[in-house]
Amino acid sequence: NTASRMESTGLPLRIHMSSSTIAILKRTDCQFLYEVRGETYLKGRGTETTYWLTGMKDQEYNLPSPPTVENQQRLQTEFSDMIVSALQKRQASGKKSRRPTRVASYKKGFLEYM
């Protein structure tokens, strides 16, 4: 649950870590580098200080820059608008949703497609 909450409050191209994970990493021989992200509200856990993993000591990484929060929000809005537009065009053209042609079955104890 915590990992899911951390993912939903994270950013693309970044590894979001809790303070308990940082405590574990501090006990290893590897010297991981991290930076404080700040206080993050995690549903079910409350507010917690979280961190970004940035690399390992004495090793250079060419980490890509994540999009800014504003840019990410703009991209999400544009994507949402594209989906709404596509659904409206589909509805206007009179296309109806069709039934799935492949149905999952667990009859033999494992997933198979019919």
CSV table of N, CA and C in Angstrom, one decimal:
chain,number,residue,atom,x,y,z
A,1,ASN,N,0.8,-1.2,0.0
A,1,ASN,CA,0.0,0.0,0.0
A,1,ASN,C,0.9,1.3,0.0
A,2,THR,N,1.9,1.2,0.8
A,2,THR,CA,2.8,2.4,0.9
A,2,THR,C,3.4,2.7,-0.5
A,3,ALA,N,3.9,1.6,-1.1
A,3,ALA,CA,4.6,1.8,-2.5
A,3,ALA,C,3.6,2.4,-3.5
A,4,SER,N,2.3,1.9,-3.4
A,4,SER,CA,1.3,2.5,-4.3
A,4,SER,C,1.1,3.9,-4.0
A,5,ARG,N,1.0,4.3,-2.8
A,5,ARG,CA,0.8,5.7,-2.4
A,5,ARG,C,2.0,6.6,-2.8
A,6,MET,N,3.2,6.0,-2.7
A,6,MET,CA,4.4,6.8,-3.0
A,6,MET,C,4.4,7.0,-4.6
A,7,GLU,N,4.0,5.9,-5.3
A,7,GLU,CA,4.0,6.0,-6.8
A,7,GLU,C,3.1,7.1,-7.2
A,8,SER,N,1.9,7.1,-6.6
A,8,SER,CA,0.9,8.1,-7.0
A,8,SER,C,1.3,9.5,-6.7
A,9,THR,N,2.2,9.7,-5.8
A,9,THR,CA,2.6,11.1,-5.5
A,9,THR,C,4.0,11.4,-6.0
A,10,GLY,N,4.6,10.5,-6.8
A,10,GLY,CA,5.9,10.6,-7.3
A,10,GLY,C,5.9,11.4,-8.6
A,11,LEU,N,7.1,11.5,-9.2
A,11,LEU,CA,7.2,12.1,-10.5
A,11,LEU,C,7.9,11.2,-11.5
A,12,PRO,N,7.6,11.4,-12.8
A,12,PRO,CA,8.3,10.5,-13.8
A,12,PRO,C,9.8,10.6,-13.7
A,13,LEU,N,10.4,9.5,-14.0
A,13,LEU,CA,11.9,9.4,-14.0
A,13,LEU,C,12.6,9.6,-12.7
A,14,ARG,N,11.9,9.4,-11.6
A,14,ARG,CA,12.4,9.5,-10.3
A,14,ARG,C,12.0,8.3,-9.4
A,15,ILE,N,12.9,8.0,-8.5
A,15,ILE,CA,12.7,6.9,-7.5
A,15,ILE,C,12.3,7.6,-6.2
A,16,HIS,N,11.1,7.4,-5.8
A,16,HIS,CA,10.6,8.0,-4.6
A,16,HIS,C,10.7,7.1,-3.4
A,17,MET,N,11.4,7.5,-2.3
A,17,MET,CA,11.6,6.6,-1.2
A,17,MET,C,11.1,7.2,0.1
A,18,SER,N,10.7,6.2,1.0
A,18,SER,CA,10.3,6.6,2.3
A,18,SER,C,11.5,6.7,3.3
A,19,SER,N,11.2,7.3,4.4
A,19,SER,CA,12.3,7.4,5.4
A,19,SER,C,12.8,6.1,5.9
A,20,SER,N,11.8,5.1,6.0
A,20,SER,CA,12.2,3.7,6.4
A,20,SER,C,13.2,3.1,5.4
A,21,THR,N,13.0,3.3,4.1
A,21,THR,CA,13.9,2.8,3.1
A,21,THR,C,15.2,3.5,3.2
A,22,ILE,N,15.3,4.8,3.5
A,22,ILE,CA,16.5,5.5,3.7
A,22,ILE,C,17.3,4.8,4.9
A,23,ALA,N,16.6,4.5,5.9
A,23,ALA,CA,17.2,3.9,7.1
A,23,ALA,C,17.9,2.6,6.7
A,24,ILE,N,17.2,1.8,5.9
A,24,ILE,CA,17.8,0.5,5.5
A,24,ILE,C,19.0,0.7,4.6
A,25,LEU,N,18.9,1.7,3.7
A,25,LEU,CA,20.0,1.9,2.8
A,25,LEU,C,21.3,2.4,3.5
A,26,LYS,N,21.1,3.2,4.6
A,26,LYS,CA,22.2,3.7,5.4
A,26,LYS,C,23.0,2.6,6.0
A,27,ARG,N,22.3,1.4,6.2
A,27,ARG,CA,23.0,0.3,6.9
A,27,ARG,C,23.8,-0.6,5.9
A,28,THR,N,23.7,-0.3,4.6
A,28,THR,CA,24.4,-1.1,3.5
A,28,THR,C,25.8,-0.6,3.3
A,29,ASP,N,26.6,-1.4,2.6
A,29,ASP,CA,27.9,-1.0,2.3
A,29,ASP,C,27.9,0.0,1.1
A,30,CYS,N,26.9,-0.1,0.3
A,30,CYS,CA,26.8,0.9,-0.8
A,30,CYS,C,26.4,2.2,-0.3
A,31,GLN,N,27.0,3.2,-0.9
A,31,GLN,CA,26.8,4.6,-0.5
A,31,GLN,C,25.8,5.2,-1.4
A,32,PHE,N,24.5,5.1,-1.2
A,32,PHE,CA,23.5,5.6,-2.0
A,32,PHE,C,23.4,7.1,-1.8
A,33,LEU,N,23.1,7.9,-2.8
A,33,LEU,CA,22.9,9.3,-2.7
A,33,LEU,C,21.4,9.6,-2.9
A,34,TYR,N,20.9,10.5,-2.1
A,34,TYR,CA,19.5,10.9,-2.1
A,34,TYR,C,19.4,12.3,-1.7
A,35,GLU,N,18.2,12.8,-2.0
A,35,GLU,CA,17.9,14.2,-1.6
A,35,GLU,C,16.5,14.2,-1.0
A,36,VAL,N,16.3,15.1,-0.1
A,36,VAL,CA,15.0,15.2,0.6
A,36,VAL,C,14.0,15.8,-0.4
A,37,ARG,N,13.0,15.2,-0.6
A,37,ARG,CA,11.9,15.7,-1.4
A,37,ARG,C,11.0,16.6,-0.6
A,38,GLY,N,10.8,16.3,0.6
A,38,GLY,CA,10.0,17.1,1.5
A,38,GLY,C,8.8,16.3,2.1
A,39,GLU,N,7.9,17.0,2.8
A,39,GLU,CA,6.8,16.4,3.4
A,39,GLU,C,5.8,15.9,2.3
A,40,THR,N,5.4,14.7,2.4
A,40,THR,CA,4.4,14.2,1.4
A,40,THR,C,3.3,13.5,2.2
A,41,TYR,N,2.0,13.8,1.8
A,41,TYR,CA,0.9,13.2,2.5
A,41,TYR,C,0.7,11.8,1.8
A,42,LEU,N,0.7,10.8,2.6
A,42,LEU,CA,0.4,9.4,2.2
A,42,LEU,C,-0.9,8.9,2.8
A,43,LYS,N,-1.9,8.7,2.0
A,43,LYS,CA,-3.2,8.3,2.6
A,43,LYS,C,-3.0,7.0,3.4
A,44,GLY,N,-3.6,7.1,4.6
A,44,GLY,CA,-3.5,5.9,5.5
A,44,GLY,C,-2.3,6.0,6.4
A,45,ARG,N,-1.3,6.8,6.1
A,45,ARG,CA,-0.1,6.9,6.9
A,45,ARG,C,0.1,8.3,7.5
A,46,GLY,N,-0.5,9.3,6.8
A,46,GLY,CA,-0.3,10.7,7.3
A,46,GLY,C,0.9,11.3,6.5
A,47,THR,N,1.4,12.4,7.1
A,47,THR,CA,2.5,13.1,6.4
A,47,THR,C,3.8,12.5,6.8
A,48,GLU,N,4.7,12.3,5.8
A,48,GLU,CA,6.0,11.7,6.0
A,48,GLU,C,7.0,12.4,5.2
A,49,THR,N,8.2,12.5,5.7
A,49,THR,CA,9.3,13.0,4.9
A,49,THR,C,9.8,12.0,3.9
A,50,THR,N,9.8,12.3,2.6
A,50,THR,CA,10.2,11.4,1.6
A,50,THR,C,11.4,11.9,0.8
A,51,TYR,N,12.0,11.0,0.0
A,51,TYR,CA,13.3,11.3,-0.6
A,51,TYR,C,13.3,10.9,-2.1
A,52,TRP,N,14.2,11.5,-2.9
A,52,TRP,CA,14.5,11.0,-4.2
A,52,TRP,C,15.8,10.3,-4.2
A,53,LEU,N,15.9,9.1,-4.8
A,53,LEU,CA,17.2,8.4,-5.0
A,53,LEU,C,17.9,9.1,-6.1
A,54,THR,N,19.1,9.5,-6.0
A,54,THR,CA,19.8,10.3,-7.0
A,54,THR,C,21.0,9.5,-7.6
A,55,GLY,N,21.5,8.4,-6.9
A,55,GLY,CA,22.6,7.7,-7.5
A,55,GLY,C,23.4,7.0,-6.4
A,56,MET,N,24.7,6.7,-6.7
A,56,MET,CA,25.6,6.0,-5.7
A,56,MET,C,26.9,6.8,-5.7
A,57,LYS,N,27.5,6.9,-4.5
A,57,LYS,CA,28.8,7.6,-4.4
A,57,LYS,C,29.8,7.1,-5.3
A,58,ASP,N,30.6,7.9,-5.9
A,58,ASP,CA,31.8,7.6,-6.8
A,58,ASP,C,31.3,7.0,-8.1
A,59,GLN,N,30.1,7.1,-8.4
A,59,GLN,CA,29.6,6.7,-9.7
A,59,GLN,C,28.8,7.8,-10.4
A,60,GLU,N,29.1,8.1,-11.6
A,60,GLU,CA,28.4,9.1,-12.3
A,60,GLU,C,27.2,8.5,-13.1
A,61,TYR,N,26.1,9.2,-13.0
A,61,TYR,CA,24.9,8.8,-13.7
A,61,TYR,C,24.4,9.9,-14.5
A,62,ASN,N,24.0,9.6,-15.7
A,62,ASN,CA,23.5,10.7,-16.6
A,62,ASN,C,21.9,10.6,-16.5
A,63,LEU,N,21.4,11.1,-15.3
A,63,LEU,CA,20.0,11.0,-15.1
A,63,LEU,C,19.2,12.0,-15.9
A,64,PRO,N,18.2,11.6,-16.6
A,64,PRO,CA,17.3,12.5,-17.4
A,64,PRO,C,16.6,13.4,-16.4
A,65,SER,N,16.3,14.6,-16.9
A,65,SER,CA,15.6,15.6,-16.0
A,65,SER,C,14.1,15.2,-16.1
A,66,PRO,N,13.4,15.2,-15.0
A,66,PRO,CA,12.0,14.9,-15.1
A,66,PRO,C,11.3,16.2,-15.6
A,67,PRO,N,10.1,16.0,-16.1
A,67,PRO,CA,9.3,17.2,-16.5
A,67,PRO,C,8.9,18.0,-15.3
A,68,THR,N,8.8,19.3,-15.5
A,68,THR,CA,8.3,20.1,-14.3
A,68,THR,C,6.9,19.7,-14.0
A,69,VAL,N,6.5,20.0,-12.8
A,69,VAL,CA,5.1,19.7,-12.4
A,69,VAL,C,4.1,20.4,-13.3
A,70,GLU,N,4.4,21.6,-13.7
A,70,GLU,CA,3.5,22.4,-14.5
A,70,GLU,C,3.4,21.7,-15.9
A,71,ASN,N,4.6,21.3,-16.4
A,71,ASN,CA,4.6,20.6,-17.7
A,71,ASN,C,3.8,19.3,-17.7
A,72,GLN,N,4.0,18.6,-16.6
A,72,GLN,CA,3.3,17.3,-16.5
A,72,GLN,C,1.8,17.5,-16.4
A,73,GLN,N,1.4,18.5,-15.7
A,73,GLN,CA,0.0,18.8,-15.6
A,73,GLN,C,-0.6,19.2,-16.9
A,74,ARG,N,0.2,20.0,-17.7
A,74,ARG,CA,-0.3,20.4,-19.0
A,74,ARG,C,-0.4,19.2,-19.9
A,75,LEU,N,0.6,18.3,-19.9
A,75,LEU,CA,0.5,17.1,-20.7
A,75,LEU,C,-0.7,16.2,-20.3
A,76,GLN,N,-0.9,16.1,-19.0
A,76,GLN,CA,-2.1,15.2,-18.6
A,76,GLN,C,-3.4,15.9,-19.0
A,77,THR,N,-3.5,17.2,-19.0
A,77,THR,CA,-4.7,17.9,-19.5
A,77,THR,C,-4.9,17.6,-21.0
A,78,GLU,N,-3.8,17.8,-21.7
A,78,GLU,CA,-3.9,17.6,-23.2
A,78,GLU,C,-4.3,16.1,-23.5
A,79,PHE,N,-3.7,15.2,-22.8
A,79,PHE,CA,-4.1,13.8,-23.0
A,79,PHE,C,-5.5,13.5,-22.7
A,80,SER,N,-6.0,14.1,-21.6
A,80,SER,CA,-7.4,13.9,-21.2
A,80,SER,C,-8.3,14.5,-22.3
A,81,ASP,N,-8.0,15.7,-22.8
A,81,ASP,CA,-8.8,16.3,-23.8
A,81,ASP,C,-8.8,15.5,-25.1
A,82,MET,N,-7.7,14.8,-25.4
A,82,MET,CA,-7.6,13.9,-26.6
A,82,MET,C,-8.5,12.8,-26.4
A,83,ILE,N,-8.6,12.2,-25.2
A,83,ILE,CA,-9.4,11.0,-25.0
A,83,ILE,C,-10.9,11.4,-25.1
A,84,VAL,N,-11.3,12.6,-24.5
A,84,VAL,CA,-12.6,13.0,-24.5
A,84,VAL,C,-13.0,13.3,-26.0
A,85,SER,N,-12.2,13.9,-26.7
A,85,SER,CA,-12.4,14.2,-28.1
A,85,SER,C,-12.6,13.0,-28.9
A,86,ALA,N,-11.8,12.0,-28.7
A,86,ALA,CA,-11.9,10.7,-29.4
A,86,ALA,C,-13.2,10.0,-29.1
A,87,LEU,N,-13.6,10.0,-27.8
A,87,LEU,CA,-14.9,9.4,-27.4
A,87,LEU,C,-16.1,10.1,-28.0
A,88,GLN,N,-16.0,11.4,-28.1
A,88,GLN,CA,-17.1,12.2,-28.7
A,88,GLN,C,-17.2,11.9,-30.2
A,89,LYS,N,-16.1,11.8,-30.9
A,89,LYS,CA,-16.1,11.5,-32.3
A,89,LYS,C,-16.7,10.1,-32.5
A,90,ARG,N,-16.3,9.2,-31.7
A,90,ARG,CA,-16.8,7.8,-31.8
A,90,ARG,C,-18.3,7.8,-31.6
A,91,GLN,N,-18.8,8.5,-30.6
A,91,GLN,CA,-20.2,8.5,-30.3
A,91,GLN,C,-21.0,9.1,-31.4
A,92,ALA,N,-20.4,10.2,-32.0
A,92,ALA,CA,-21.1,11.0,-33.1
A,92,ALA,C,-21.2,10.1,-34.3
A,93,SER,N,-20.2,9.3,-34.5
A,93,SER,CA,-20.2,8.4,-35.8
A,93,SER,C,-21.1,7.2,-35.6
A,94,GLY,N,-21.7,7.0,-34.5
A,94,GLY,CA,-22.6,5.9,-34.3
A,94,GLY,C,-22.0,4.6,-34.0
A,95,LYS,N,-20.7,4.5,-33.7
A,95,LYS,CA,-20.1,3.3,-33.4
A,95,LYS,C,-20.4,2.9,-32.0
A,96,LYS,N,-20.8,1.6,-31.9
A,96,LYS,CA,-21.1,1.1,-30.6
A,96,LYS,C,-20.0,0.2,-30.1
A,97,SER,N,-19.8,0.1,-28.8
A,97,SER,CA,-18.8,-0.7,-28.2
A,97,SER,C,-19.1,-2.2,-28.5
A,98,ARG,N,-18.1,-2.9,-28.8
A,98,ARG,CA,-18.3,-4.3,-29.1
A,98,ARG,C,-17.9,-5.2,-28.0
A,99,ARG,N,-18.4,-6.4,-28.0
A,99,ARG,CA,-18.1,-7.4,-26.9
A,99,ARG,C,-16.7,-7.9,-27.2
A,100,PRO,N,-16.0,-8.2,-26.1
A,100,PRO,CA,-14.6,-8.7,-26.3
A,100,PRO,C,-14.6,-10.1,-27.0
A,101,THR,N,-13.7,-10.3,-27.9
A,101,THR,CA,-13.6,-11.5,-28.7
A,101,THR,C,-12.9,-12.6,-27.9
A,102,ARG,N,-12.0,-12.2,-27.0
A,102,ARG,CA,-11.3,-13.2,-26.2
A,102,ARG,C,-11.7,-13.0,-24.7
A,103,VAL,N,-12.0,-14.2,-24.1
A,103,VAL,CA,-12.4,-14.1,-22.7
A,103,VAL,C,-11.5,-15.0,-21.9
A,104,ALA,N,-11.0,-14.5,-20.8
A,104,ALA,CA,-10.2,-15.2,-19.9
A,104,ALA,C,-10.9,-16.3,-19.2
A,105,SER,N,-10.3,-17.5,-19.0
A,105,SER,CA,-10.9,-18.6,-18.4
A,105,SER,C,-9.9,-19.3,-17.4
A,106,TYR,N,-10.3,-19.6,-16.2
A,106,TYR,CA,-9.5,-20.3,-15.3
A,106,TYR,C,-9.9,-21.8,-15.1
A,107,LYS,N,-10.6,-22.4,-16.1
A,107,LYS,CA,-11.1,-23.7,-15.9
A,107,LYS,C,-10.1,-24.8,-15.5
A,108,LYS,N,-8.9,-24.7,-16.1
A,108,LYS,CA,-7.9,-25.7,-15.9
A,108,LYS,C,-6.9,-25.3,-14.8
A,109,GLY,N,-7.2,-24.3,-14.0
A,109,GLY,CA,-6.3,-23.9,-12.9
A,109,GLY,C,-5.3,-22.8,-13.3
A,110,PHE,N,-5.2,-22.5,-14.6
A,110,PHE,CA,-4.4,-21.4,-15.0
A,110,PHE,C,-5.1,-20.6,-16.1
A,111,LEU,N,-4.6,-19.4,-16.3
A,111,LEU,CA,-5.3,-18.4,-17.2
A,111,LEU,C,-5.1,-18.9,-18.6
A,112,GLU,N,-6.1,-19.0,-19.3
A,112,GLU,CA,-6.1,-19.3,-20.8
A,112,GLU,C,-7.1,-18.4,-21.5
A,113,TYR,N,-6.8,-18.2,-22.7
A,113,TYR,CA,-7.8,-17.4,-23.5
A,113,TYR,C,-8.6,-18.3,-24.5
A,114,MET,N,-9.8,-18.0,-24.6
A,114,MET,CA,-10.7,-18.8,-25.4
A,114,MET,C,-10.9,-18.1,-26.8
